[in-house]
JSON list of C-alpha atoms in Angstrom, two decimals:
[
{"chain": "A", "resi": 1, "resn": "MET", "atom": "CA", "xyz": [-108.87, -114.37, 131.28]},
{"chain": "A", "resi": 2, "resn": "THR", "atom": "CA", "xyz": [-107.41, -113.79, 127.83]},
{"chain": "A", "resi": 3, "resn": "ALA", "atom": "CA", "xyz": [-108.12, -116.31, 124.83]},
{"chain": "A", "resi": 4, "resn": "TYR", "atom": "CA", "xyz": [-105.18, -117.74, 123.57]},
{"chain": "A", "resi": 5, "resn": "THR", "atom": "CA", "xyz": [-103.99, -116.37, 120.27]},
{"chain": "A", "resi": 6, "resn": "PRO", "atom": "CA", "xyz": [-101.50, -118.56, 118.43]},
{"chain": "A", "resi": 7, "resn": "PRO", "atom": "CA", "xyz": [-98.01, -117.72, 116.91]},
{"chain": "A", "resi": 8, "resn": "LEU", "atom": "CA", "xyz": [-98.14, -116.17, 113.64]},
{"chain": "A", "resi": 9, "resn": "ASP", "atom": "CA", "xyz": [-96.67, -119.46, 112.42]},
{"chain": "A", "resi": 10, "resn": "GLN", "atom": "CA", "xyz": [-99.68, -121.41, 113.21]},
{"chain": "A", "resi": 11, "resn": "PRO", "atom": "CA", "xyz": [-102.79, -121.48, 112.07]},
{"chain": "A", "resi": 12, "resn": "TYR", "atom": "CA", "xyz": [-105.79, -119.49, 114.27]},
{"chain": "A", "resi": 13, "resn": "TYR", "atom": "CA", "xyz": [-108.73, -121.91, 114.08]},
{"chain": "A", "resi": 14, "resn": "ARG", "atom": "CA", "xyz": [-112.16, -119.33, 115.02]},
{"chain": "A", "resi": 15, "resn": "ALA", "atom": "CA", "xyz": [-109.98, -116.34, 114.93]},
{"chain": "A", "resi": 16, "resn": "PRO", "atom": "CA", "xyz": [-112.40, -113.35, 115.86]},
{"chain": "A", "resi": 17, "resn": "PHE", "atom": "CA", "xyz": [-112.69, -110.33, 113.27]},
{"chain": "A", "resi": 18, "resn": "LEU", "atom": "CA", "xyz": [-109.98, -108.35, 114.52]},
{"chain": "A", "resi": 19, "resn": "PRO", "atom": "CA", "xyz": [-107.21, -110.83, 115.11]},
{"chain": "A", "resi": 20, "resn": "ALA", "atom": "CA", "xyz": [-107.85, -112.47, 111.89]},
{"chain": "A", "resi": 21, "resn": "ILE", "atom": "CA", "xyz": [-107.56, -109.35, 109.95]},
{"chain": "A", "resi": 22, "resn": "GLY", "atom": "CA", "xyz": [-104.54, -108.37, 111.66]},
{"chain": "A", "resi": 23, "resn": "ARG", "atom": "CA", "xyz": [-102.89, -111.53, 110.91]},
{"chain": "A", "resi": 24, "resn": "ILE", "atom": "CA", "xyz": [-102.99, -111.29, 107.26]},
{"chain": "A", "resi": 25, "resn": "PHE", "atom": "CA", "xyz": [-101.13, -107.87, 107.41]},
{"chain": "A", "resi": 26, "resn": "ARG", "atom": "CA", "xyz": [-98.60, -109.19, 109.81]},
{"chain": "A", "resi": 27, "resn": "LYS", "atom": "CA", "xyz": [-98.03, -111.94, 107.37]},
{"chain": "A", "resi": 28, "resn": "TYR", "atom": "CA", "xyz": [-98.52, -109.72, 104.19]},
{"chain": "A", "resi": 29, "resn": "ALA", "atom": "CA", "xyz": [-96.59, -112.07, 102.07]},
{"chain": "A", "resi": 30, "resn": "THR", "atom": "CA", "xyz": [-96.45, -115.45, 103.75]},
{"chain": "A", "resi": 31, "resn": "PHE", "atom": "CA", "xyz": [-96.80, -118.32, 101.76]},
{"chain": "A", "resi": 32, "resn": "SER", "atom": "CA", "xyz": [-95.45, -120.83, 104.13]},
{"chain": "A", "resi": 33, "resn": "GLY", "atom": "CA", "xyz": [-97.72, -122.29, 106.77]},
{"chain": "A", "resi": 34, "resn": "ARG", "atom": "CA", "xyz": [-101.29, -122.36, 107.11]},
{"chain": "A", "resi": 35, "resn": "ALA", "atom": "CA", "xyz": [-104.55, -120.16, 107.49]},
{"chain": "A", "resi": 36, "resn": "GLY", "atom": "CA", "xyz": [-107.48, -121.65, 109.19]},
{"chain": "A", "resi": 37, "resn": "ARG", "atom": "CA", "xyz": [-111.04, -120.95, 107.68]},
{"chain": "A", "resi": 38, "resn": "ALA", "atom": "CA", "xyz": [-111.92, -118.03, 110.07]},
{"chain": "A", "resi": 39, "resn": "GLU", "atom": "CA", "xyz": [-109.12, -115.93, 109.00]},
{"chain": "A", "resi": 40, "resn": "PHE", "atom": "CA", "xyz": [-109.43, -116.66, 105.20]},
{"chain": "A", "resi": 41, "resn": "TRP", "atom": "CA", "xyz": [-113.02, -115.69, 105.17]},
{"chain": "A", "resi": 42, "resn": "TRP", "atom": "CA", "xyz": [-112.93, -113.01, 107.66]},
{"chain": "A", "resi": 43, "resn": "TRP", "atom": "CA", "xyz": [-110.44, -111.51, 104.96]},
{"chain": "A", "resi": 44, "resn": "TYR", "atom": "CA", "xyz": [-112.39, -112.33, 102.04]},
{"chain": "A", "resi": 45, "resn": "LEU", "atom": "CA", "xyz": [-115.51, -110.73, 104.15]},
{"chain": "A", "resi": 46, "resn": "VAL", "atom": "CA", "xyz": [-113.44, -107.42, 104.13]},
{"chain": "A", "resi": 47, "resn": "ALA", "atom": "CA", "xyz": [-111.98, -107.38, 100.64]},
{"chain": "A", "resi": 48, "resn": "THR", "atom": "CA", "xyz": [-115.50, -108.15, 99.16]},
{"chain": "A", "resi": 49, "resn": "ALA", "atom": "CA", "xyz": [-117.37, -105.52, 101.38]},
{"chain": "A", "resi": 50, "resn": "PHE", "atom": "CA", "xyz": [-114.80, -102.69, 100.72]},
{"chain": "A", "resi": 51, "resn": "PRO", "atom": "CA", "xyz": [-115.52, -101.72, 97.38]},
{"chain": "A", "resi": 52, "resn": "VAL", "atom": "CA", "xyz": [-119.56, -101.67, 98.05]},
{"chain": "A", "resi": 53, "resn": "VAL", "atom": "CA", "xyz": [-119.22, -99.66, 101.06]},
{"chain": "A", "resi": 54, "resn": "VAL", "atom": "CA", "xyz": [-116.74, -97.12, 99.42]},
{"chain": "A", "resi": 55, "resn": "ARG", "atom": "CA", "xyz": [-119.36, -96.92, 96.43]},
{"chain": "A", "resi": 56, "resn": "LEU", "atom": "CA", "xyz": [-122.38, -96.73, 98.88]},
{"chain": "A", "resi": 57, "resn": "ALA", "atom": "CA", "xyz": [-120.71, -94.27, 100.95]},
{"chain": "A", "resi": 58, "resn": "TYR", "atom": "CA", "xyz": [-119.71, -92.29, 98.00]},
{"chain": "A", "resi": 59, "resn": "GLY", "atom": "CA", "xyz": [-123.15, -92.03, 96.61]},
{"chain": "A", "resi": 60, "resn": "ALA", "atom": "CA", "xyz": [-124.88, -91.20, 99.64]},
{"chain": "A", "resi": 61, "resn": "ALA", "atom": "CA", "xyz": [-122.41, -88.19, 100.24]},
{"chain": "A", "resi": 62, "resn": "THR", "atom": "CA", "xyz": [-122.49, -87.17, 96.59]},
{"chain": "A", "resi": 63, "resn": "GLY", "atom": "CA", "xyz": [-125.73, -88.37, 95.15]},
{"chain": "A", "resi": 64, "resn": "ASP", "atom": "CA", "xyz": [-123.99, -89.90, 92.17]},
{"chain": "A", "resi": 65, "resn": "TRP", "atom": "CA", "xyz": [-125.11, -93.50, 91.54]},
{"chain": "A", "resi": 66, "resn": "GLU", "atom": "CA", "xyz": [-124.08, -93.78, 88.05]},
{"chain": "A", "resi": 67, "resn": "TYR", "atom": "CA", "xyz": [-122.79, -96.78, 87.20]},
{"chain": "A", "resi": 68, "resn": "PRO", "atom": "CA", "xyz": [-119.82, -96.98, 86.36]},
{"chain": "A", "resi": 69, "resn": "PRO", "atom": "CA", "xyz": [-118.79, -95.02, 89.26]},
{"chain": "A", "resi": 70, "resn": "SER", "atom": "CA", "xyz": [-116.92, -91.98, 88.75]},
{"chain": "A", "resi": 71, "resn": "ALA", "atom": "CA", "xyz": [-113.14, -91.90, 89.33]},
{"chain": "A", "resi": 72, "resn": "LEU", "atom": "CA", "xyz": [-112.58, -91.28, 92.97]},
{"chain": "A", "resi": 73, "resn": "PRO", "atom": "CA", "xyz": [-114.38, -94.59, 94.18]},
{"chain": "A", "resi": 74, "resn": "SER", "atom": "CA", "xyz": [-112.81, -96.59, 91.30]},
{"chain": "A", "resi": 75, "resn": "THR", "atom": "CA", "xyz": [-109.15, -95.19, 92.42]},
{"chain": "A", "resi": 76, "resn": "ILE", "atom": "CA", "xyz": [-109.83, -96.27, 96.03]},
{"chain": "A", "resi": 77, "resn": "ILE", "atom": "CA", "xyz": [-111.13, -99.55, 95.16]},
{"chain": "A", "resi": 78, "resn": "GLY", "atom": "CA", "xyz": [-108.29, -99.74, 92.75]},
{"chain": "A", "resi": 79, "resn": "LEU", "atom": "CA", "xyz": [-105.62, -98.92, 95.00]},
{"chain": "A", "resi": 80, "resn": "PHE", "atom": "CA", "xyz": [-106.74, -101.02, 97.84]},
{"chain": "A", "resi": 81, "resn": "SER", "atom": "CA", "xyz": [-107.19, -103.78, 95.31]},
{"chain": "A", "resi": 82, "resn": "LEU", "atom": "CA", "xyz": [-103.60, -103.38, 94.42]},
{"chain": "A", "resi": 83, "resn": "ALA", "atom": "CA", "xyz": [-102.10, -103.00, 97.91]},
{"chain": "A", "resi": 84, "resn": "THR", "atom": "CA", "xyz": [-104.19, -106.09, 99.32]},
{"chain": "A", "resi": 85, "resn": "PHE", "atom": "CA", "xyz": [-103.72, -108.24, 96.14]},
{"chain": "A", "resi": 86, "resn": "ILE", "atom": "CA", "xyz": [-100.37, -109.82, 97.74]},
{"chain": "A", "resi": 87, "resn": "PRO", "atom": "CA", "xyz": [-102.14, -110.41, 101.27]},
{"chain": "A", "resi": 88, "resn": "THR", "atom": "CA", "xyz": [-105.61, -112.29, 99.42]},
{"chain": "A", "resi": 89, "resn": "LEU", "atom": "CA", "xyz": [-103.07, -114.54, 97.14]},
{"chain": "A", "resi": 90, "resn": "ALA", "atom": "CA", "xyz": [-100.99, -115.40, 100.26]},
{"chain": "A", "resi": 91, "resn": "VAL", "atom": "CA", "xyz": [-103.84, -116.07, 102.50]},
{"chain": "A", "resi": 92, "resn": "THR", "atom": "CA", "xyz": [-105.65, -117.97, 99.62]},
{"chain": "A", "resi": 93, "resn": "TRP", "atom": "CA", "xyz": [-102.29, -120.08, 99.30]},
{"chain": "A", "resi": 94, "resn": "ARG", "atom": "CA", "xyz": [-102.20, -120.82, 103.13]},
{"chain": "A", "resi": 95, "resn": "ARG", "atom": "CA", "xyz": [-105.48, -121.75, 103.48]},
{"chain": "A", "resi": 96, "resn": "LEU", "atom": "CA", "xyz": [-105.03, -124.65, 100.65]},
{"chain": "A", "resi": 97, "resn": "HIS", "atom": "CA", "xyz": [-102.12, -125.57, 102.76]},
{"chain": "A", "resi": 98, "resn": "ASP", "atom": "CA", "xyz": [-104.43, -126.31, 105.71]},
{"chain": "A", "resi": 99, "resn": "THR", "atom": "CA", "xyz": [-106.37, -128.64, 103.22]},
{"chain": "A", "resi": 100, "resn": "ASN", "atom": "CA", "xyz": [-102.75, -130.46, 102.48]},
{"chain": "A", "resi": 101, "resn": "ARG", "atom": "CA", "xyz": [-102.83, -128.89, 99.17]},
{"chain": "A", "resi": 102, "resn": "THR", "atom": "CA", "xyz": [-100.35, -127.14, 97.05]},
{"chain": "A", "resi": 103, "resn": "GLY", "atom": "CA", "xyz": [-100.98, -123.44, 96.97]},
{"chain": "A", "resi": 104, "resn": "ALA", "atom": "CA", "xyz": [-100.50, -123.60, 93.49]},
{"chain": "A", "resi": 105, "resn": "TRP", "atom": "CA", "xyz": [-104.14, -124.97, 93.27]},
{"chain": "A", "resi": 106, "resn": "TRP", "atom": "CA", "xyz": [-104.72, -121.11, 93.41]},
{"chain": "A", "resi": 107, "resn": "LEU", "atom": "CA", "xyz": [-104.40, -121.08, 89.65]},
{"chain": "A", "resi": 108, "resn": "PHE", "atom": "CA", "xyz": [-107.58, -122.93, 89.09]},
{"chain": "A", "resi": 109, "resn": "GLY", "atom": "CA", "xyz": [-109.08, -119.49, 89.68]},
{"chain": "A", "resi": 110, "resn": "PHE", "atom": "CA", "xyz": [-108.21, -118.73, 86.23]},
{"chain": "A", "resi": 111, "resn": "ILE", "atom": "CA", "xyz": [-110.84, -121.27, 85.12]},
{"chain": "A", "resi": 112, "resn": "PRO", "atom": "CA", "xyz": [-114.02, -120.02, 84.65]},
{"chain": "A", "resi": 113, "resn": "ILE", "atom": "CA", "xyz": [-117.01, -120.90, 86.91]},
{"chain": "A", "resi": 114, "resn": "LEU", "atom": "CA", "xyz": [-115.72, -124.48, 87.23]},
{"chain": "A", "resi": 115, "resn": "GLY", "atom": "CA", "xyz": [-112.41, -123.40, 88.74]},
{"chain": "A", "resi": 116, "resn": "TRP", "atom": "CA", "xyz": [-114.13, -121.44, 91.32]},
{"chain": "A", "resi": 117, "resn": "ILE", "atom": "CA", "xyz": [-116.24, -123.98, 92.35]},
{"chain": "A", "resi": 118, "resn": "VAL", "atom": "CA", "xyz": [-112.97, -126.15, 92.75]},
{"chain": "A", "resi": 119, "resn": "LEU", "atom": "CA", "xyz": [-111.30, -123.34, 94.87]},
{"chain": "A", "resi": 120, "resn": "LEU", "atom": "CA", "xyz": [-114.55, -122.68, 96.93]},
{"chain": "A", "resi": 121, "resn": "VAL", "atom": "CA", "xyz": [-115.23, -126.34, 97.90]},
{"chain": "A", "resi": 122, "resn": "PHE", "atom": "CA", "xyz": [-111.14, -126.57, 98.76]},
{"chain": "A", "resi": 123, "resn": "THR", "atom": "CA", "xyz": [-111.23, -123.38, 101.17]},
{"chain": "A", "resi": 124, "resn": "LEU", "atom": "CA", "xyz": [-114.55, -124.83, 102.71]},
{"chain": "A", "resi": 125, "resn": "GLN", "atom": "CA", "xyz": [-113.06, -127.92, 103.54]},
{"chain": "A", "resi": 126, "resn": "ALA", "atom": "CA", "xyz": [-111.63, -128.53, 106.99]},
{"chain": "A", "resi": 127, "resn": "PRO", "atom": "CA", "xyz": [-108.18, -128.47, 108.05]},
{"chain": "A", "resi": 128, "resn": "VAL", "atom": "CA", "xyz": [-106.30, -131.86, 107.84]},
{"chain": "A", "resi": 129, "resn": "PRO", "atom": "CA", "xyz": [-103.08, -132.69, 110.05]},
{"chain": "A", "resi": 130, "resn": "GLU", "atom": "CA", "xyz": [-101.00, -133.59, 106.87]},
{"chain": "A", "resi": 131, "resn": "GLY", "atom": "CA", "xyz": [-101.41, -130.28, 105.94]},
{"chain": "A", "resi": 132, "resn": "ARG", "atom": "CA", "xyz": [-98.69, -129.49, 108.83]},
{"chain": "A", "resi": 133, "resn": "ARG", "atom": "CA", "xyz": [-95.80, -130.23, 106.27]},
{"chain": "A", "resi": 134, "resn": "TYR", "atom": "CA", "xyz": [-96.10, -126.84, 104.94]},
{"chain": "A", "resi": 135, "resn": "ASP", "atom": "CA", "xyz": [-95.68, -125.07, 108.09]},
{"chain": "A", "resi": 136, "resn": "ALA", "atom": "CA", "xyz": [-92.11, -123.92, 108.41]},
{"chain": "A", "resi": 137, "resn": "PRO", "atom": "CA", "xyz": [-89.76, -126.34, 110.12]},
{"chain": "A", "resi": 138, "resn": "ARG", "atom": "CA", "xyz": [-88.88, -125.91, 113.66]},
{"chain": "A", "resi": 139, "resn": "TYR", "atom": "CA", "xyz": [-85.67, -126.60, 114.92]},
{"chain": "A", "resi": 140, "resn": "LEU", "atom": "CA", "xyz": [-84.64, -127.72, 118.15]},
{"chain": "A", "resi": 141, "resn": "ASN", "atom": "CA", "xyz": [-81.74, -126.13, 120.11]},
{"chain": "A", "resi": 142, "resn": "ALA", "atom": "CA", "xyz": [-79.09, -128.86, 120.42]},
{"chain": "A", "resi": 143, "resn": "GLY", "atom": "CA", "xyz": [-76.87, -126.66, 122.93]}
]
């Protein structure tokens, strides 16, 4: 028996790791709708761990443990960050929708420390039913 996977226009609560990451890329630049906590936090784990893994792999392969790292790991990390900026912003936006907040709360992240704490608290909160207002409208087939 396979587990139920909700459609892409619905949040996937308690999403396992691989389906959550897959949804991030299938909804690359989708700012409407909602994202469950699992989808959001699995992605942030990947986005945070990737630079660490690249630096560790480079250091282990070359013996170069200098900081700042040489050009190769910095370039790989920079390209990854550039390629994933939009999906990171989009999943954060959708996660805020799931807590019934506009995605514009993301801008609080520009306020050092206090803004980061506010965003952390918001993204940790449970979903609320009122967040459905951010879902794409579903039209009934009248014919």
